[in-house]
Amino acid sequence: MPHWVWFIIIGIVAGWFAGLIMKGGGYGLLGDLVVGIIGAFLGGWIFETLGISAGGGIVGALIVALVGAIILIALLRLIKRV
């Protein structure tokens, strides 16, 4: 499969898991995809800045995207409250 297809699949899964973990019930397929993709970029930046490695492959990418998506959801909820 092309790289971008895996990126989208990982984004959907990470966004969906983050919605479940954060007790938000998810944001629908498109919303989960957006949260997961933005979370992947955010997580990648955070992990790189801190010098942390989640390993390679799909599992490592999913962990990074999930952490980033959880942080993104938390930030969005903070902003929404204010």
Short mmCIF file of N, CA, C and O in Angstrom, two decimals:
data_model
loop_
_atom_site.label_atom_id
_atom_site.label_comp_id
_atom_site.label_asym_id
_atom_site.label_seq_id
_atom_site.Cartn_x
_atom_site.Cartn_y
_atom_site.Cartn_z
N MET A 1 0.84 -1.19 0.00
CA MET A 1 0.00 0.00 0.00
C MET A 1 0.88 1.25 0.00
O MET A 1 1.91 1.25 0.66
N PRO A 2 0.43 2.30 -0.65
CA PRO A 2 1.19 3.55 -0.62
C PRO A 2 1.27 4.13 0.79
O PRO A 2 0.40 3.90 1.63
N HIS A 3 2.33 4.89 1.02
CA HIS A 3 2.59 5.49 2.33
C HIS A 3 1.42 6.35 2.80
O HIS A 3 1.05 6.32 3.98
N TRP A 4 0.83 7.13 1.93
CA TRP A 4 -0.25 8.05 2.32
C TRP A 4 -1.50 7.28 2.77
O TRP A 4 -2.25 7.76 3.61
N VAL A 5 -1.72 6.09 2.23
CA VAL A 5 -2.87 5.28 2.66
C VAL A 5 -2.67 4.84 4.10
O VAL A 5 -3.60 4.91 4.93
N TRP A 6 -1.45 4.40 4.44
CA TRP A 6 -1.17 4.01 5.83
C TRP A 6 -1.30 5.21 6.76
O TRP A 6 -1.79 5.08 7.89
N PHE A 7 -0.86 6.36 6.31
CA PHE A 7 -0.96 7.58 7.10
C PHE A 7 -2.42 7.88 7.44
O PHE A 7 -2.76 8.21 8.58
N ILE A 8 -3.30 7.74 6.46
CA ILE A 8 -4.73 7.99 6.68
C ILE A 8 -5.32 6.94 7.62
O ILE A 8 -6.07 7.28 8.54
N ILE A 9 -4.97 5.68 7.41
CA ILE A 9 -5.49 4.61 8.27
C ILE A 9 -5.04 4.82 9.72
O ILE A 9 -5.84 4.73 10.66
N ILE A 10 -3.76 5.12 9.90
CA ILE A 10 -3.24 5.37 11.25
C ILE A 10 -3.91 6.59 11.86
O ILE A 10 -4.25 6.61 13.04
N GLY A 11 -4.16 7.63 11.05
CA GLY A 11 -4.84 8.83 11.54
C GLY A 11 -6.25 8.53 12.02
O GLY A 11 -6.67 8.99 13.09
N ILE A 12 -6.99 7.73 11.26
CA ILE A 12 -8.35 7.37 11.66
C ILE A 12 -8.34 6.57 12.96
O ILE A 12 -9.09 6.86 13.90
N VAL A 13 -7.47 5.57 13.03
CA VAL A 13 -7.40 4.72 14.23
C VAL A 13 -6.96 5.53 15.44
O VAL A 13 -7.56 5.41 16.53
N ALA A 14 -5.93 6.36 15.28
CA ALA A 14 -5.45 7.18 16.41
C ALA A 14 -6.51 8.15 16.88
O ALA A 14 -6.72 8.32 18.08
N GLY A 15 -7.20 8.80 15.95
CA GLY A 15 -8.27 9.74 16.32
C GLY A 15 -9.41 9.04 17.03
O GLY A 15 -9.97 9.54 18.01
N TRP A 16 -9.77 7.84 16.55
CA TRP A 16 -10.85 7.07 17.17
C TRP A 16 -10.47 6.63 18.58
O TRP A 16 -11.24 6.80 19.52
N PHE A 17 -9.24 6.07 18.73
CA PHE A 17 -8.77 5.66 20.06
C PHE A 17 -8.69 6.85 21.01
O PHE A 17 -9.06 6.75 22.18
N ALA A 18 -8.19 7.97 20.52
CA ALA A 18 -8.08 9.16 21.37
C ALA A 18 -9.46 9.61 21.83
O ALA A 18 -9.63 10.00 22.99
N GLY A 19 -10.45 9.56 20.94
CA GLY A 19 -11.82 9.91 21.33
C GLY A 19 -12.36 8.99 22.41
O GLY A 19 -13.04 9.44 23.33
N LEU A 20 -12.03 7.70 22.31
CA LEU A 20 -12.48 6.75 23.34
C LEU A 20 -11.75 6.99 24.66
O LEU A 20 -12.37 6.97 25.72
N ILE A 21 -10.46 7.19 24.59
CA ILE A 21 -9.66 7.39 25.81
C ILE A 21 -10.07 8.67 26.51
O ILE A 21 -10.17 8.71 27.74
N MET A 22 -10.34 9.71 25.74
CA MET A 22 -10.71 11.00 26.32
C MET A 22 -12.21 11.08 26.62
O MET A 22 -12.73 12.14 26.93
N LYS A 23 -12.91 9.98 26.48
CA LYS A 23 -14.34 9.88 26.78
C LYS A 23 -15.19 10.86 25.98
O LYS A 23 -16.18 11.37 26.45
N GLY A 24 -14.75 11.11 24.74
CA GLY A 24 -15.50 12.03 23.90
C GLY A 24 -16.39 11.30 22.90
O GLY A 24 -17.17 11.91 22.20
N GLY A 25 -16.24 9.99 22.79
CA GLY A 25 -17.05 9.22 21.88
C GLY A 25 -16.65 9.38 20.43
O GLY A 25 -17.30 8.87 19.55
N GLY A 26 -15.57 10.07 20.15
CA GLY A 26 -15.13 10.24 18.78
C GLY A 26 -15.81 11.42 18.11
O GLY A 26 -16.73 12.03 18.65
N TYR A 27 -15.37 11.72 16.93
CA TYR A 27 -15.88 12.87 16.18
C TYR A 27 -16.41 12.46 14.82
O TYR A 27 -16.51 13.28 13.92
N GLY A 28 -16.73 11.19 14.65
CA GLY A 28 -17.15 10.69 13.35
C GLY A 28 -15.92 10.36 12.52
O GLY A 28 -14.79 10.70 12.89
N LEU A 29 -16.09 9.70 11.41
CA LEU A 29 -14.97 9.24 10.60
C LEU A 29 -14.07 10.39 10.15
O LEU A 29 -12.86 10.35 10.34
N LEU A 30 -14.65 11.43 9.60
CA LEU A 30 -13.86 12.57 9.11
C LEU A 30 -13.20 13.32 10.26
O LEU A 30 -12.02 13.68 10.19
N GLY A 31 -13.94 13.54 11.35
CA GLY A 31 -13.37 14.24 12.51
C GLY A 31 -12.24 13.45 13.14
O GLY A 31 -11.21 14.02 13.50
N ASP A 32 -12.42 12.12 13.26
CA ASP A 32 -11.36 11.28 13.81
C ASP A 32 -10.13 11.31 12.92
O ASP A 32 -9.00 11.34 13.41
N LEU A 33 -10.35 11.33 11.61
CA LEU A 33 -9.23 11.40 10.68
C LEU A 33 -8.46 12.70 10.87
O LEU A 33 -7.22 12.69 10.97
N VAL A 34 -9.17 13.81 10.96
CA VAL A 34 -8.52 15.12 11.12
C VAL A 34 -7.76 15.17 12.45
O VAL A 34 -6.60 15.58 12.50
N VAL A 35 -8.41 14.74 13.53
CA VAL A 35 -7.77 14.74 14.85
C VAL A 35 -6.54 13.83 14.83
O VAL A 35 -5.48 14.19 15.35
N GLY A 36 -6.67 12.67 14.20
CA GLY A 36 -5.55 11.73 14.15
C GLY A 36 -4.39 12.25 13.33
O GLY A 36 -3.23 12.11 13.72
N ILE A 37 -4.67 12.88 12.19
CA ILE A 37 -3.59 13.39 11.34
C ILE A 37 -2.90 14.58 12.00
O ILE A 37 -1.67 14.64 12.05
N ILE A 38 -3.67 15.52 12.52
CA ILE A 38 -3.06 16.65 13.22
C ILE A 38 -2.32 16.15 14.46
O ILE A 38 -1.23 16.61 14.78
N GLY A 39 -2.92 15.17 15.14
CA GLY A 39 -2.26 14.56 16.29
C GLY A 39 -0.96 13.88 15.93
O GLY A 39 0.01 13.91 16.70
N ALA A 40 -0.91 13.26 14.75
CA ALA A 40 0.34 12.62 14.30
C ALA A 40 1.45 13.65 14.12
O ALA A 40 2.58 13.41 14.54
N PHE A 41 1.11 14.77 13.51
CA PHE A 41 2.11 15.83 13.36
C PHE A 41 2.52 16.40 14.72
O PHE A 41 3.70 16.59 14.98
N LEU A 42 1.54 16.65 15.58
CA LEU A 42 1.82 17.18 16.91
C LEU A 42 2.65 16.20 17.73
O LEU A 42 3.65 16.57 18.35
N GLY A 43 2.24 14.93 17.72
CA GLY A 43 2.98 13.90 18.44
C GLY A 43 4.40 13.74 17.92
O GLY A 43 5.35 13.60 18.69
N GLY A 44 4.54 13.76 16.59
CA GLY A 44 5.88 13.66 15.99
C GLY A 44 6.77 14.81 16.42
O GLY A 44 7.94 14.60 16.75
N TRP A 45 6.20 16.01 16.44
CA TRP A 45 6.98 17.17 16.87
C TRP A 45 7.37 17.07 18.35
O TRP A 45 8.51 17.34 18.72
N ILE A 46 6.41 16.66 19.18
CA ILE A 46 6.69 16.54 20.62
C ILE A 46 7.74 15.47 20.88
O ILE A 46 8.70 15.69 21.63
N PHE A 47 7.57 14.30 20.27
CA PHE A 47 8.53 13.21 20.48
C PHE A 47 9.93 13.61 20.01
O PHE A 47 10.92 13.32 20.67
N GLU A 48 10.00 14.27 18.85
CA GLU A 48 11.30 14.69 18.32
C GLU A 48 11.93 15.75 19.21
O GLU A 48 13.13 15.70 19.50
N THR A 49 11.13 16.71 19.68
CA THR A 49 11.64 17.77 20.55
C THR A 49 12.19 17.21 21.86
O THR A 49 13.22 17.66 22.35
N LEU A 50 11.50 16.21 22.40
CA LEU A 50 11.94 15.61 23.66
C LEU A 50 12.98 14.52 23.47
O LEU A 50 13.49 13.97 24.45
N GLY A 51 13.26 14.15 22.22
CA GLY A 51 14.25 13.12 21.95
C GLY A 51 13.76 11.72 22.28
O GLY A 51 14.56 10.85 22.61
N ILE A 52 12.46 11.50 22.19
CA ILE A 52 11.86 10.21 22.51
C ILE A 52 11.58 9.46 21.22
O ILE A 52 11.15 10.04 20.23
N SER A 53 11.79 8.15 21.25
CA SER A 53 11.48 7.32 20.10
C SER A 53 10.43 6.29 20.50
O SER A 53 10.55 5.62 21.52
N ALA A 54 9.38 6.17 19.68
CA ALA A 54 8.34 5.17 19.94
C ALA A 54 8.60 3.91 19.13
O ALA A 54 7.76 3.04 19.06
N GLY A 55 9.74 3.82 18.52
CA GLY A 55 10.05 2.68 17.67
C GLY A 55 9.58 2.94 16.26
O GLY A 55 8.94 3.94 15.97
N GLY A 56 9.89 2.04 15.39
CA GLY A 56 9.52 2.22 14.00
C GLY A 56 8.27 1.43 13.65
O GLY A 56 7.68 0.76 14.48
N GLY A 57 7.89 1.53 12.42
CA GLY A 57 6.77 0.76 11.91
C GLY A 57 5.42 1.35 12.27
O GLY A 57 5.30 2.46 12.77
N ILE A 58 4.41 0.54 12.01
CA ILE A 58 3.03 0.98 12.20
C ILE A 58 2.70 1.19 13.67
O ILE A 58 2.03 2.16 14.03
N VAL A 59 3.19 0.32 14.53
CA VAL A 59 2.88 0.44 15.96
C VAL A 59 3.48 1.73 16.53
O VAL A 59 2.81 2.46 17.27
N GLY A 60 4.72 2.02 16.19
CA GLY A 60 5.35 3.26 16.65
C GLY A 60 4.63 4.48 16.14
O GLY A 60 4.41 5.44 16.89
N ALA A 61 4.24 4.45 14.87
CA ALA A 61 3.50 5.58 14.29
C ALA A 61 2.16 5.75 14.98
O ALA A 61 1.71 6.88 15.22
N LEU A 62 1.49 4.65 15.29
CA LEU A 62 0.20 4.71 15.97
C LEU A 62 0.35 5.29 17.37
O LEU A 62 -0.46 6.11 17.80
N ILE A 63 1.39 4.91 18.08
CA ILE A 63 1.63 5.43 19.43
C ILE A 63 1.86 6.95 19.38
O ILE A 63 1.26 7.69 20.16
N VAL A 64 2.70 7.38 18.46
CA VAL A 64 2.99 8.82 18.33
C VAL A 64 1.72 9.58 17.97
O VAL A 64 1.42 10.63 18.56
N ALA A 65 0.97 9.08 16.99
CA ALA A 65 -0.26 9.75 16.56
C ALA A 65 -1.29 9.76 17.69
O ALA A 65 -2.00 10.75 17.88
N LEU A 66 -1.38 8.67 18.45
CA LEU A 66 -2.35 8.59 19.55
C LEU A 66 -2.01 9.60 20.64
O LEU A 66 -2.90 10.32 21.12
N VAL A 67 -0.75 9.68 21.02
CA VAL A 67 -0.33 10.65 22.04
C VAL A 67 -0.63 12.06 21.57
O VAL A 67 -1.19 12.88 22.31
N GLY A 68 -0.29 12.35 20.33
CA GLY A 68 -0.55 13.68 19.78
C GLY A 68 -2.04 13.99 19.71
O GLY A 68 -2.46 15.11 20.02
N ALA A 69 -2.85 13.00 19.33
CA ALA A 69 -4.30 13.21 19.24
C ALA A 69 -4.91 13.45 20.63
O ALA A 69 -5.80 14.29 20.78
N ILE A 70 -4.43 12.73 21.63
CA ILE A 70 -4.93 12.92 23.00
C ILE A 70 -4.59 14.33 23.47
O ILE A 70 -5.43 15.03 24.05
N ILE A 71 -3.36 14.77 23.22
CA ILE A 71 -2.96 16.13 23.61
C ILE A 71 -3.80 17.16 22.86
O ILE A 71 -4.26 18.14 23.45
N LEU A 72 -4.03 16.92 21.57
CA LEU A 72 -4.84 17.84 20.77
C LEU A 72 -6.26 17.95 21.32
O LEU A 72 -6.80 19.05 21.47
N ILE A 73 -6.88 16.82 21.64
CA ILE A 73 -8.24 16.84 22.19
C ILE A 73 -8.26 17.59 23.51
O ILE A 73 -9.16 18.39 23.77
N ALA A 74 -7.26 17.35 24.37
CA ALA A 74 -7.20 18.05 25.66
C ALA A 74 -7.07 19.56 25.44
O ALA A 74 -7.74 20.35 26.12
N LEU A 75 -6.23 19.96 24.49
CA LEU A 75 -6.08 21.39 24.20
C LEU A 75 -7.37 21.99 23.64
O LEU A 75 -7.76 23.10 24.03
N LEU A 76 -8.03 21.27 22.74
CA LEU A 76 -9.30 21.77 22.19
C LEU A 76 -10.36 21.93 23.27
O LEU A 76 -11.12 22.90 23.26
N ARG A 77 -10.39 21.01 24.21
CA ARG A 77 -11.37 21.10 25.31
C ARG A 77 -11.04 22.26 26.23
O ARG A 77 -11.96 22.92 26.74
N LEU A 78 -9.76 22.52 26.45
CA LEU A 78 -9.36 23.67 27.27
C LEU A 78 -9.79 24.97 26.60
O LEU A 78 -10.31 25.87 27.26
N ILE A 79 -9.54 25.08 25.31
CA ILE A 79 -9.91 26.28 24.57
C ILE A 79 -11.42 26.46 24.55
O ILE A 79 -11.93 27.57 24.69
N LYS A 80 -12.14 25.38 24.41
CA LYS A 80 -13.60 25.44 24.36
C LYS A 80 -14.20 25.93 25.67
O LYS A 80 -15.20 26.63 25.68
N ARG A 81 -13.55 25.60 26.79
CA ARG A 81 -14.05 26.03 28.10
C ARG A 81 -13.87 27.52 28.34
O ARG A 81 -14.61 28.14 29.08
N VAL A 82 -12.84 28.07 27.75
CA VAL A 82 -12.51 29.48 28.01
C VAL A 82 -13.37 30.40 27.23
O VAL A 82 -14.19 30.37 26.57
#
